[in-house]
């Protein structure tokens, strides 16, 4: 069983930056791809970013490409999402998830474990 705990969300003005963290329990962290998803009010959940188990490969949604960066520290069982140049459209609950699928999966159905989410609110 893997438990994921997100932190780092909060309120930020447009143009600002936030860094989300996701701490994972268990011994299998380094063998799992880790992704970030988000759900805005009244909208379906959406893929944000993913990093492969080794950290070599990453993939991003077009809406965040060039602004967000996903990294991981396998020694600390933690994955990060650095979010820069935040816009109002980035307001959402952000979820960390772990996948046993190799590579950089972006399909929500390929993820086995989920965190409880952390709220990110961007104000004008």
CSV table of N, CA and C in Angstrom, one decimal:
chain,number,residue,atom,x,y,z
A,1,UNK,N,0.8,-1.2,0.0
A,1,UNK,CA,0.0,0.0,0.0
A,1,UNK,C,0.9,1.2,0.0
A,2,UNK,N,0.5,2.2,-0.8
A,2,UNK,CA,1.3,3.5,-0.9
A,2,UNK,C,0.4,4.6,-0.4
A,3,UNK,N,0.9,5.4,0.5
A,3,UNK,CA,0.2,6.6,0.9
A,3,UNK,C,0.9,7.8,0.4
A,4,UNK,N,0.1,8.8,-0.1
A,4,UNK,CA,0.7,10.0,-0.7
A,4,UNK,C,0.1,11.2,0.1
A,5,UNK,N,0.9,12.1,0.4
A,5,UNK,CA,0.5,13.3,1.2
A,5,UNK,C,1.0,14.5,0.5
A,6,UNK,N,0.1,15.3,0.0
A,6,UNK,CA,0.5,16.6,-0.7
A,6,UNK,C,0.6,17.7,0.3
A,7,UNK,N,1.5,18.7,0.0
A,7,UNK,CA,1.6,19.9,0.8
A,7,UNK,C,2.1,21.0,-0.1
A,8,UNK,N,2.0,22.3,0.4
A,8,UNK,CA,2.5,23.4,-0.4
A,8,UNK,C,1.5,24.3,-1.1
A,9,UNK,N,0.2,23.8,-1.1
A,9,UNK,CA,-0.8,24.6,-1.7
A,9,UNK,C,-1.1,25.9,-0.9
A,10,UNK,N,-1.9,26.8,-1.5
A,10,UNK,CA,-2.2,28.0,-0.8
A,10,UNK,C,-2.7,29.1,-1.7
A,11,UNK,N,-2.7,30.3,-1.3
A,11,UNK,CA,-3.2,31.4,-2.0
A,11,UNK,C,-2.0,32.2,-2.6
A,12,UNK,N,-2.1,32.5,-3.9
A,12,UNK,CA,-1.0,33.2,-4.5
A,12,UNK,C,-1.6,34.2,-5.5
A,13,UNK,N,-0.9,35.3,-5.7
A,13,UNK,CA,-1.4,36.3,-6.7
A,13,UNK,C,-0.9,35.8,-8.1
A,14,UNK,N,-1.7,36.2,-9.1
A,14,UNK,CA,-1.3,35.8,-10.5
A,14,UNK,C,0.1,36.3,-10.8
A,15,UNK,N,0.9,35.5,-11.4
A,15,UNK,CA,2.3,35.8,-11.7
A,15,UNK,C,3.2,35.3,-10.7
A,16,UNK,N,2.7,34.8,-9.6
A,16,UNK,CA,3.6,34.3,-8.5
A,16,UNK,C,3.9,32.8,-8.7
A,17,UNK,N,4.6,32.3,-7.7
A,17,UNK,CA,5.1,30.9,-7.8
A,17,UNK,C,4.7,30.1,-6.5
A,18,UNK,N,4.5,28.8,-6.7
A,18,UNK,CA,4.3,27.9,-5.6
A,18,UNK,C,5.0,26.6,-5.9
A,19,UNK,N,5.4,25.9,-4.9
A,19,UNK,CA,6.0,24.6,-5.0
A,19,UNK,C,5.2,23.6,-4.2
A,20,UNK,N,4.6,22.6,-4.9
A,20,UNK,CA,3.9,21.5,-4.2
A,20,UNK,C,4.9,20.4,-4.0
A,21,UNK,N,4.6,19.7,-2.9
A,21,UNK,CA,5.4,18.5,-2.6
A,21,UNK,C,4.4,17.4,-2.3
A,22,UNK,N,4.9,16.2,-2.6
A,22,UNK,CA,4.1,15.0,-2.4
A,22,UNK,C,5.0,13.9,-1.7
A,23,UNK,N,4.8,13.6,-0.5
A,23,UNK,CA,5.6,12.6,0.2
A,23,UNK,C,4.9,11.3,0.1
A,24,UNK,N,5.7,10.3,-0.2
A,24,UNK,CA,5.1,8.9,-0.4
A,24,UNK,C,5.7,8.0,0.7
A,25,UNK,N,4.8,7.1,1.1
A,25,UNK,CA,5.3,6.0,2.0
A,25,UNK,C,5.5,4.8,1.2
A,26,UNK,N,6.2,3.8,1.8
A,26,UNK,CA,6.4,2.6,1.1
A,26,UNK,C,7.8,2.5,0.5
A,27,UNK,N,8.1,1.3,0.1
A,27,UNK,CA,9.5,1.0,-0.5
A,27,UNK,C,9.5,1.0,-2.0
A,28,UNK,N,8.3,1.2,-2.6
A,28,UNK,CA,8.3,1.1,-4.1
A,28,UNK,C,8.3,2.4,-4.8
A,29,UNK,N,8.5,3.5,-4.1
A,29,UNK,CA,8.5,4.8,-4.7
A,29,UNK,C,9.3,4.9,-5.9
A,30,UNK,N,10.6,4.4,-5.8
A,30,UNK,CA,11.5,4.6,-6.9
A,30,UNK,C,11.2,3.8,-8.2
A,31,UNK,N,10.2,2.9,-8.1
A,31,UNK,CA,9.8,2.1,-9.2
A,31,UNK,C,8.5,2.6,-9.8
A,32,UNK,N,8.0,3.7,-9.3
A,32,UNK,CA,6.7,4.2,-9.8
A,32,UNK,C,6.8,5.6,-10.5
A,33,UNK,N,6.1,5.7,-11.6
A,33,UNK,CA,5.9,7.0,-12.2
A,33,UNK,C,5.0,7.8,-11.3
A,34,UNK,N,5.3,9.1,-11.2
A,34,UNK,CA,4.5,10.0,-10.3
A,34,UNK,C,3.9,11.1,-11.1
A,35,UNK,N,2.7,11.4,-10.9
A,35,UNK,CA,2.0,12.4,-11.7
A,35,UNK,C,1.3,13.4,-10.8
A,36,UNK,N,1.0,14.5,-11.4
A,36,UNK,CA,0.2,15.5,-10.8
A,36,UNK,C,-1.0,15.8,-11.7
A,37,UNK,N,-2.2,15.8,-11.0
A,37,UNK,CA,-3.4,16.1,-11.7
A,37,UNK,C,-4.1,17.3,-11.0
A,38,UNK,N,-5.1,17.9,-11.6
A,38,UNK,CA,-5.8,19.0,-10.9
A,38,UNK,C,-7.3,19.0,-11.3
A,39,UNK,N,-8.1,19.5,-10.4
A,39,UNK,CA,-9.5,19.6,-10.7
A,39,UNK,C,-10.0,21.0,-10.3
A,40,UNK,N,-10.4,21.7,-11.2
A,40,UNK,CA,-10.9,23.1,-11.0
A,40,UNK,C,-12.4,23.0,-10.7
A,41,UNK,N,-13.0,24.0,-10.0
A,41,UNK,CA,-14.4,23.9,-9.6
A,41,UNK,C,-15.2,23.8,-10.9
A,42,UNK,N,-16.1,22.8,-10.8
A,42,UNK,CA,-17.1,22.6,-11.9
A,42,UNK,C,-16.5,22.0,-13.2
A,43,UNK,N,-15.2,21.5,-13.1
A,43,UNK,CA,-14.6,20.9,-14.2
A,43,UNK,C,-14.1,19.5,-13.9
A,44,UNK,N,-13.8,18.7,-14.9
A,44,UNK,CA,-13.3,17.4,-14.7
A,44,UNK,C,-11.8,17.5,-14.3
A,45,UNK,N,-11.3,16.4,-13.7
A,45,UNK,CA,-9.9,16.4,-13.4
A,45,UNK,C,-9.1,16.3,-14.7
A,46,UNK,N,-7.9,16.9,-14.6
A,46,UNK,CA,-7.0,17.0,-15.7
A,46,UNK,C,-5.6,16.7,-15.4
A,47,UNK,N,-4.9,16.1,-16.3
A,47,UNK,CA,-3.5,15.8,-16.2
A,47,UNK,C,-2.7,17.1,-16.2
A,48,UNK,N,-1.7,17.1,-15.3
A,48,UNK,CA,-0.8,18.3,-15.3
A,48,UNK,C,0.6,17.9,-15.7
A,49,UNK,N,1.2,16.9,-15.0
A,49,UNK,CA,2.6,16.6,-15.3
A,49,UNK,C,2.9,15.2,-14.8
A,50,UNK,N,3.9,14.6,-15.3
A,50,UNK,CA,4.3,13.2,-14.9
A,50,UNK,C,5.8,13.1,-15.0
A,51,UNK,N,6.4,12.3,-14.1
A,51,UNK,CA,7.8,12.1,-14.2
A,51,UNK,C,8.0,10.5,-14.0
A,52,UNK,N,8.9,10.0,-14.8
A,52,UNK,CA,9.2,8.6,-14.8
A,52,UNK,C,9.8,8.2,-13.5
A,53,UNK,N,9.8,6.9,-13.2
A,53,UNK,CA,10.4,6.4,-12.0
A,53,UNK,C,11.8,6.8,-11.8
A,54,UNK,N,12.6,6.8,-12.8
A,54,UNK,CA,14.0,7.2,-12.7
A,54,UNK,C,14.2,8.7,-12.7
A,55,UNK,N,13.2,9.5,-13.1
A,55,UNK,CA,13.3,10.9,-13.1
A,55,UNK,C,13.8,11.4,-14.4
A,56,UNK,N,14.2,10.5,-15.4
A,56,UNK,CA,14.8,11.0,-16.6
A,56,UNK,C,13.7,11.6,-17.6
A,57,UNK,N,12.6,11.0,-17.6
A,57,UNK,CA,11.5,11.4,-18.5
A,57,UNK,C,10.4,12.2,-17.8
A,58,UNK,N,10.0,13.3,-18.5
A,58,UNK,CA,8.8,14.1,-18.0
A,58,UNK,C,7.9,14.4,-19.1
A,59,UNK,N,6.7,14.7,-18.7
A,59,UNK,CA,5.7,15.1,-19.7
A,59,UNK,C,4.7,16.1,-19.1
A,60,UNK,N,4.2,17.1,-19.8
A,60,UNK,CA,3.4,18.1,-19.3
A,60,UNK,C,2.2,18.3,-20.2
A,61,UNK,N,1.1,18.8,-19.5
A,61,UNK,CA,0.0,19.3,-20.3
A,61,UNK,C,0.4,20.6,-21.0
A,62,UNK,N,-0.2,20.8,-22.1
A,62,UNK,CA,0.2,22.0,-22.9
A,62,UNK,C,-0.1,23.3,-22.1
A,63,UNK,N,-1.1,23.2,-21.3
A,63,UNK,CA,-1.5,24.4,-20.5
A,63,UNK,C,-0.5,24.9,-19.5
A,64,UNK,N,0.4,24.0,-19.1
A,64,UNK,CA,1.4,24.3,-18.1
A,64,UNK,C,2.9,24.2,-18.6
A,65,UNK,N,3.0,23.8,-19.8
A,65,UNK,CA,4.4,23.6,-20.4
A,65,UNK,C,5.1,24.9,-20.4
A,66,UNK,N,6.3,24.9,-19.9
A,66,UNK,CA,7.1,26.1,-19.8
A,66,UNK,C,6.9,26.9,-18.5
A,67,UNK,N,5.9,26.6,-17.8
A,67,UNK,CA,5.7,27.3,-16.5
A,67,UNK,C,5.8,26.3,-15.3
A,68,UNK,N,5.5,25.1,-15.4
A,68,UNK,CA,5.6,24.1,-14.3
A,68,UNK,C,6.7,23.2,-14.6
A,69,UNK,N,7.3,22.7,-13.5
A,69,UNK,CA,8.4,21.7,-13.6
A,69,UNK,C,8.2,20.6,-12.5
A,70,UNK,N,8.2,19.4,-13.0
A,70,UNK,CA,8.1,18.3,-12.0
A,70,UNK,C,9.4,17.7,-11.8
A,71,UNK,N,9.7,17.4,-10.6
A,71,UNK,CA,11.0,16.7,-10.2
A,71,UNK,C,10.7,15.7,-9.1
A,72,UNK,N,11.7,14.9,-8.9
A,72,UNK,CA,11.5,13.9,-7.8
A,72,UNK,C,12.9,13.6,-7.1
A,73,UNK,N,12.8,13.3,-5.9
A,73,UNK,CA,14.0,12.9,-5.1
A,73,UNK,C,13.7,11.5,-4.5
A,74,UNK,N,14.2,10.5,-5.2
A,74,UNK,CA,13.9,9.1,-4.7
A,74,UNK,C,14.5,8.8,-3.4
A,75,UNK,N,15.5,9.5,-3.0
A,75,UNK,CA,16.1,9.3,-1.6
A,75,UNK,C,15.1,9.8,-0.5
A,76,UNK,N,14.3,10.7,-0.9
A,76,UNK,CA,13.4,11.3,0.1
A,76,UNK,C,11.9,10.9,-0.2
A,77,UNK,N,11.7,10.0,-1.2
A,77,UNK,CA,10.4,9.5,-1.5
A,77,UNK,C,9.4,10.7,-1.7
A,78,UNK,N,9.9,11.7,-2.4
A,78,UNK,CA,9.1,12.9,-2.6
A,78,UNK,C,9.2,13.4,-4.1
A,79,UNK,N,8.0,13.8,-4.5
A,79,UNK,CA,7.9,14.4,-5.9
A,79,UNK,C,7.5,15.9,-5.7
A,80,UNK,N,7.9,16.7,-6.6
A,80,UNK,CA,7.7,18.2,-6.5
A,80,UNK,C,7.0,18.7,-7.7
A,81,UNK,N,6.3,19.8,-7.6
A,81,UNK,CA,5.7,20.5,-8.7
A,81,UNK,C,6.0,21.9,-8.5
A,82,UNK,N,7.0,22.5,-9.2
A,82,UNK,CA,7.3,23.9,-9.2
A,82,UNK,C,6.4,24.6,-10.2
A,83,UNK,N,5.6,25.6,-9.7
A,83,UNK,CA,4.6,26.2,-10.5
A,83,UNK,C,5.0,27.7,-10.6
A,84,UNK,N,5.3,28.2,-11.7
A,84,UNK,CA,5.7,29.6,-11.9
A,84,UNK,C,4.7,30.3,-12.8
A,85,UNK,N,4.7,31.6,-12.8
A,85,UNK,CA,3.8,32.4,-13.7
A,85,UNK,C,2.4,31.9,-13.6
A,86,UNK,N,1.9,31.8,-12.3
A,86,UNK,CA,0.6,31.3,-12.1
A,86,UNK,C,-0.5,32.2,-12.7
A,87,UNK,N,-1.5,31.6,-13.2
A,87,UNK,CA,-2.7,32.4,-13.7
A,87,UNK,C,-3.9,31.9,-13.0
A,88,UNK,N,-5.0,32.7,-13.2
A,88,UNK,CA,-6.3,32.4,-12.5
A,88,UNK,C,-6.7,31.0,-12.9
A,89,UNK,N,-6.4,30.6,-14.1
A,89,UNK,CA,-6.8,29.3,-14.6
A,89,UNK,C,-6.1,28.1,-13.9
A,90,UNK,N,-5.1,28.4,-13.1
A,90,UNK,CA,-4.4,27.3,-12.4
A,90,UNK,C,-5.1,27.0,-11.1
A,91,UNK,N,-6.1,27.8,-10.7
A,91,UNK,CA,-6.8,27.5,-9.5
A,91,UNK,C,-7.5,26.2,-9.6
A,92,UNK,N,-7.2,25.3,-8.6
A,92,UNK,CA,-7.7,24.0,-8.6
A,92,UNK,C,-7.2,23.2,-7.4
A,93,UNK,N,-7.8,22.1,-7.1
A,93,UNK,CA,-7.2,21.1,-6.2
A,93,UNK,C,-6.2,20.3,-6.9
A,94,UNK,N,-5.0,20.2,-6.4
A,94,UNK,CA,-4.0,19.4,-7.1
A,94,UNK,C,-3.7,18.1,-6.3
A,95,UNK,N,-3.7,17.1,-7.1
A,95,UNK,CA,-3.5,15.7,-6.6
A,95,UNK,C,-2.3,15.1,-7.1
A,96,UNK,N,-1.6,14.4,-6.2
A,96,UNK,CA,-0.4,13.6,-6.5
A,96,UNK,C,-0.9,12.2,-6.7
A,97,UNK,N,-0.3,11.5,-7.7
A,97,UNK,CA,-0.7,10.1,-7.9
A,97,UNK,C,0.5,9.3,-8.3
A,98,UNK,N,0.4,8.0,-8.0
A,98,UNK,CA,1.5,7.0,-8.3
A,98,UNK,C,1.0,6.0,-9.3
A,99,UNK,N,1.8,5.6,-10.3
A,99,UNK,CA,1.5,4.7,-11.3
A,99,UNK,C,2.5,3.6,-11.3
A,100,UNK,N,2.0,2.3,-11.5
A,100,UNK,CA,2.9,1.2,-11.7
A,100,UNK,C,3.3,1.0,-13.2
A,101,UNK,N,2.8,1.8,-14.0
A,101,UNK,CA,3.0,1.7,-15.5
A,101,UNK,C,4.4,2.3,-15.8
A,102,UNK,N,5.1,1.7,-16.6
A,102,UNK,CA,6.4,2.3,-17.0
A,102,UNK,C,6.2,3.5,-17.9
A,103,UNK,N,7.3,4.3,-17.9
A,103,UNK,CA,7.2,5.5,-18.7
A,103,UNK,C,6.6,6.7,-18.1
A,104,UNK,N,5.8,7.5,-18.8
A,104,UNK,CA,5.2,8.7,-18.3
A,104,UNK,C,3.7,8.7,-18.7
A,105,UNK,N,3.0,7.9,-18.0
A,105,UNK,CA,1.5,7.9,-18.3
A,105,UNK,C,0.8,9.1,-17.9
A,106,UNK,N,-0.2,9.5,-18.8
A,106,UNK,CA,-0.9,10.7,-18.5
A,106,UNK,C,-2.4,10.4,-18.3
A,107,UNK,N,-2.8,9.2,-18.5
A,107,UNK,CA,-4.2,8.7,-18.3
A,107,UNK,C,-4.5,8.5,-16.8
A,108,UNK,N,-5.5,9.2,-16.3
A,108,UNK,CA,-5.8,9.0,-14.9
A,108,UNK,C,-6.1,7.6,-14.5
A,109,UNK,N,-6.6,6.8,-15.5
A,109,UNK,CA,-6.9,5.4,-15.2
A,109,UNK,C,-5.7,4.5,-15.0
A,110,UNK,N,-4.5,5.0,-15.3
A,110,UNK,CA,-3.3,4.2,-15.2
A,110,UNK,C,-2.6,4.5,-13.8
A,111,UNK,N,-3.3,5.2,-13.0
A,111,UNK,CA,-2.7,5.5,-11.7
A,111,UNK,C,-3.4,4.7,-10.6
A,112,UNK,N,-2.6,4.2,-9.7
A,112,UNK,CA,-3.0,3.2,-8.7
A,112,UNK,C,-3.3,3.9,-7.3
A,113,UNK,N,-2.5,4.9,-7.0
A,113,UNK,CA,-2.6,5.5,-5.7
A,113,UNK,C,-2.8,7.0,-5.8
A,114,UNK,N,-3.5,7.6,-4.9
A,114,UNK,CA,-3.8,9.0,-5.0
A,114,UNK,C,-3.7,9.7,-3.6
A,115,UNK,N,-3.2,10.9,-3.6
A,115,UNK,CA,-3.2,11.7,-2.4
A,115,UNK,C,-4.6,12.3,-2.1
A,116,UNK,N,-4.7,13.1,-1.1
A,116,UNK,CA,-5.9,13.7,-0.7
A,116,UNK,C,-6.2,15.1,-1.4
A,117,UNK,N,-5.1,15.6,-2.0
A,117,UNK,CA,-5.2,16.9,-2.7
A,117,UNK,C,-4.8,18.1,-1.9
A,118,UNK,N,-4.4,19.1,-2.5
A,118,UNK,CA,-4.0,20.3,-1.9
A,118,UNK,C,-4.6,21.5,-2.8
A,119,UNK,N,-5.2,22.5,-2.1
A,119,UNK,CA,-5.9,23.5,-2.8
A,119,UNK,C,-4.8,24.6,-3.2
A,120,UNK,N,-4.9,25.0,-4.5
A,120,UNK,CA,-4.1,26.1,-5.0
A,120,UNK,C,-5.1,27.1,-5.5
A,121,UNK,N,-5.0,28.3,-5.0
A,121,UNK,CA,-5.9,29.4,-5.4
A,121,UNK,C,-5.1,30.6,-5.9
A,122,UNK,N,-5.4,31.0,-7.1
A,122,UNK,CA,-4.6,32.1,-7.7
A,122,UNK,C,-5.6,33.3,-7.8
A,123,UNK,N,-5.2,34.4,-7.2
A,123,UNK,CA,-6.0,35.6,-7.2
A,123,UNK,C,-5.4,36.7,-8.1
A,124,UNK,N,-6.3,37.6,-8.6
A,124,UNK,CA,-5.8,38.7,-9.5
A,124,UNK,C,-5.3,39.9,-8.7
